[in-house]
Amino acid sequence: NEGEVQIELYKLLKVCNLCSSGGEAKMIISEGLVEVNKEVTTVKRLKIKPGDIVEYRGVEMNVILHS
């Protein structure tokens, strides 16, 4: 949707300090270690929207983004 706030998956992992760098985040995603809405994804630049649930290493995040 136009105007909807989104963030790329690898950037979300980095800003939430679930990994130390964008490169590490991309590697983690490409290895299939991240789930979005209960499904494994390997799409590093997947657009994460408010309401999406991201899970990595037992940490589950319900995404709320503000513009």
Backbone as JSON, one array per atom type, in Angstrom:
{
  "sequence": "NEGEVQIELYKLLKVCNLCSSGGEAKMIISEGLVEVNKEVTTVKRLKIKPGDIVEYRGVEMNVILHS",
  "N": [[0.84, -1.19, 0.0], [0.44, 2.24, -0.75], [2.37, 4.62, 0.98], [2.59, 3.04, 3.19], [4.54, 1.99, 5.91], [7.56, 0.25, 5.68], [10.2, -2.17, 6.17], [13.26, -3.64, 5.14], [13.95, -7.1, 5.55], [16.62, -7.97, 6.31], [17.66, -5.59, 7.3], [16.01, -5.12, 9.46], [16.73, -7.22, 11.23], [19.31, -6.38, 11.81], [18.98, -3.76, 12.99], [17.59, -4.47, 15.24], [19.48, -5.64, 16.72], [19.92, -8.38, 16.48], [21.86, -9.5, 15.07], [25.28, -8.78, 14.15], [25.9, -7.27, 11.92], [24.88, -6.02, 8.66], [25.73, -7.76, 6.67], [26.06, -10.16, 8.08], [23.4, -10.56, 8.78], [22.23, -10.99, 6.26], [23.48, -13.42, 5.59], [22.47, -15.14, 7.58], [19.76, -15.12, 6.91], [19.86, -16.19, 4.28], [20.63, -18.76, 4.87], [18.33, -19.88, 5.75], [17.4, -19.51, 8.36], [15.57, -17.81, 9.44], [12.21, -16.97, 10.17], [9.23, -15.69, 8.77], [6.11, -14.75, 9.6], [5.59, -17.4, 10.39], [6.75, -18.92, 8.37], [9.62, -20.17, 6.77], [12.01, -18.06, 5.28], [14.16, -17.05, 2.61], [14.6, -14.68, 1.5], [16.33, -11.88, 1.42], [15.81, -9.14, 1.21], [13.16, -8.96, 1.77], [10.14, -7.27, 2.19], [9.12, -6.09, 5.2], [6.2, -5.62, 7.01], [3.97, -3.68, 9.14], [2.51, -5.72, 11.64], [3.52, -8.11, 10.71], [5.18, -11.1, 11.75], [8.27, -11.86, 12.9], [10.74, -14.3, 13.34], [13.67, -15.44, 14.92], [16.15, -17.51, 16.13], [14.63, -18.29, 18.38], [13.64, -15.89, 19.23], [10.87, -13.94, 18.96], [9.31, -11.48, 17.08], [6.78, -9.12, 16.95], [5.97, -7.02, 14.53], [5.92, -3.54, 14.62], [5.75, -0.59, 13.02], [6.64, 2.82, 12.72], [6.13, 5.86, 11.0]],
  "CA": [[0.0, 0.0, 0.0], [1.19, 3.48, -0.8], [2.49, 5.29, 2.25], [2.76, 2.09, 4.28], [5.92, 1.92, 6.38], [8.13, -1.08, 5.55], [11.65, -2.28, 6.35], [13.76, -4.89, 4.59], [14.18, -8.09, 6.6], [17.98, -7.97, 6.82], [17.85, -4.36, 8.07], [15.29, -5.31, 10.73], [17.57, -8.04, 12.1], [20.45, -5.57, 12.23], [18.61, -2.69, 13.91], [17.12, -5.08, 16.49], [20.67, -6.23, 17.33], [19.9, -9.85, 16.45], [23.12, -9.86, 14.43], [26.22, -7.68, 14.31], [26.05, -6.46, 10.7], [23.97, -6.35, 7.56], [26.26, -8.94, 6.0], [25.71, -11.32, 8.9], [21.95, -10.74, 8.66], [21.97, -11.59, 4.95], [23.92, -14.81, 5.66], [21.51, -15.84, 8.43], [18.53, -15.29, 6.12], [20.11, -17.1, 3.16], [20.75, -20.12, 5.41], [17.0, -20.35, 6.11], [17.27, -19.52, 9.81], [14.61, -16.79, 9.84], [10.83, -17.19, 9.76], [8.33, -14.54, 8.73], [4.74, -15.25, 9.67], [5.67, -18.86, 10.59], [7.3, -19.58, 7.19], [11.03, -19.88, 6.53], [12.27, -17.26, 4.07], [15.56, -16.77, 2.27], [14.56, -13.4, 0.77], [17.02, -10.93, 2.3], [15.2, -7.81, 1.12], [11.71, -9.08, 1.94], [9.56, -6.08, 2.83], [8.4, -6.42, 6.43], [5.16, -4.62, 7.24], [3.35, -3.77, 10.47], [1.69, -6.92, 11.82], [4.3, -9.31, 10.4], [5.87, -11.71, 12.89], [9.59, -12.33, 12.49], [11.33, -15.14, 14.38], [15.04, -15.88, 14.73], [16.79, -18.07, 17.33], [13.7, -18.3, 19.5], [13.14, -14.53, 19.5], [9.75, -13.64, 18.08], [9.01, -10.05, 17.07], [5.58, -8.65, 16.28], [6.5, -5.78, 13.98], [5.15, -2.29, 14.65], [6.6, 0.44, 12.43], [6.1, 4.18, 12.71], [6.79, 6.72, 10.0]],
  "C": [[0.87, 1.24, 0.0], [1.2, 4.14, 0.57], [2.69, 4.35, 3.44], [4.25, 1.98, 4.63], [6.39, 0.47, 6.29], [9.63, -1.02, 5.83], [12.08, -3.62, 5.76], [14.19, -5.81, 5.73], [15.6, -8.02, 7.17], [18.26, -6.72, 7.67], [17.16, -4.47, 9.43], [16.14, -6.12, 11.71], [18.74, -7.23, 12.65], [20.03, -4.52, 13.25], [18.07, -3.22, 15.24], [18.25, -5.79, 17.22], [20.59, -7.75, 17.45], [21.11, -10.39, 15.69], [24.01, -8.61, 14.44], [26.35, -6.78, 13.09], [25.01, -6.87, 9.66], [24.42, -7.6, 6.82], [25.93, -10.21, 6.76], [24.21, -11.62, 8.78], [21.6, -11.42, 7.34], [22.36, -13.07, 4.94], [22.92, -15.66, 6.44], [20.23, -16.13, 7.64], [18.75, -16.29, 5.0], [20.26, -18.55, 3.61], [19.4, -20.67, 5.88], [16.75, -20.39, 7.61], [16.24, -18.53, 10.34], [13.22, -17.16, 9.32], [10.09, -15.86, 9.77], [6.93, -15.1, 8.64], [4.7, -16.78, 9.62], [6.15, -19.63, 9.36], [8.75, -19.18, 7.02], [11.15, -19.07, 5.24], [13.76, -17.12, 3.86], [15.66, -15.46, 1.48], [15.1, -12.31, 1.69], [16.34, -9.57, 2.35], [13.67, -7.87, 1.19], [11.19, -7.87, 2.7], [8.71, -6.52, 4.02], [7.46, -5.26, 6.76], [4.64, -4.73, 8.67], [2.42, -4.98, 10.54], [2.42, -8.2, 11.47], [4.98, -9.8, 11.68], [7.16, -12.32, 12.37], [10.19, -13.12, 13.65], [12.73, -15.57, 13.97], [15.61, -16.31, 16.07], [15.88, -17.98, 18.56], [13.17, -16.94, 19.9], [12.05, -14.24, 18.47], [9.4, -12.16, 18.22], [7.71, -9.8, 16.32], [5.9, -7.23, 15.83], [5.49, -4.64, 14.04], [6.08, -1.21, 14.14], [5.87, 1.77, 12.45], [6.84, 4.99, 11.67], [7.43, 7.92, 10.66]]
}
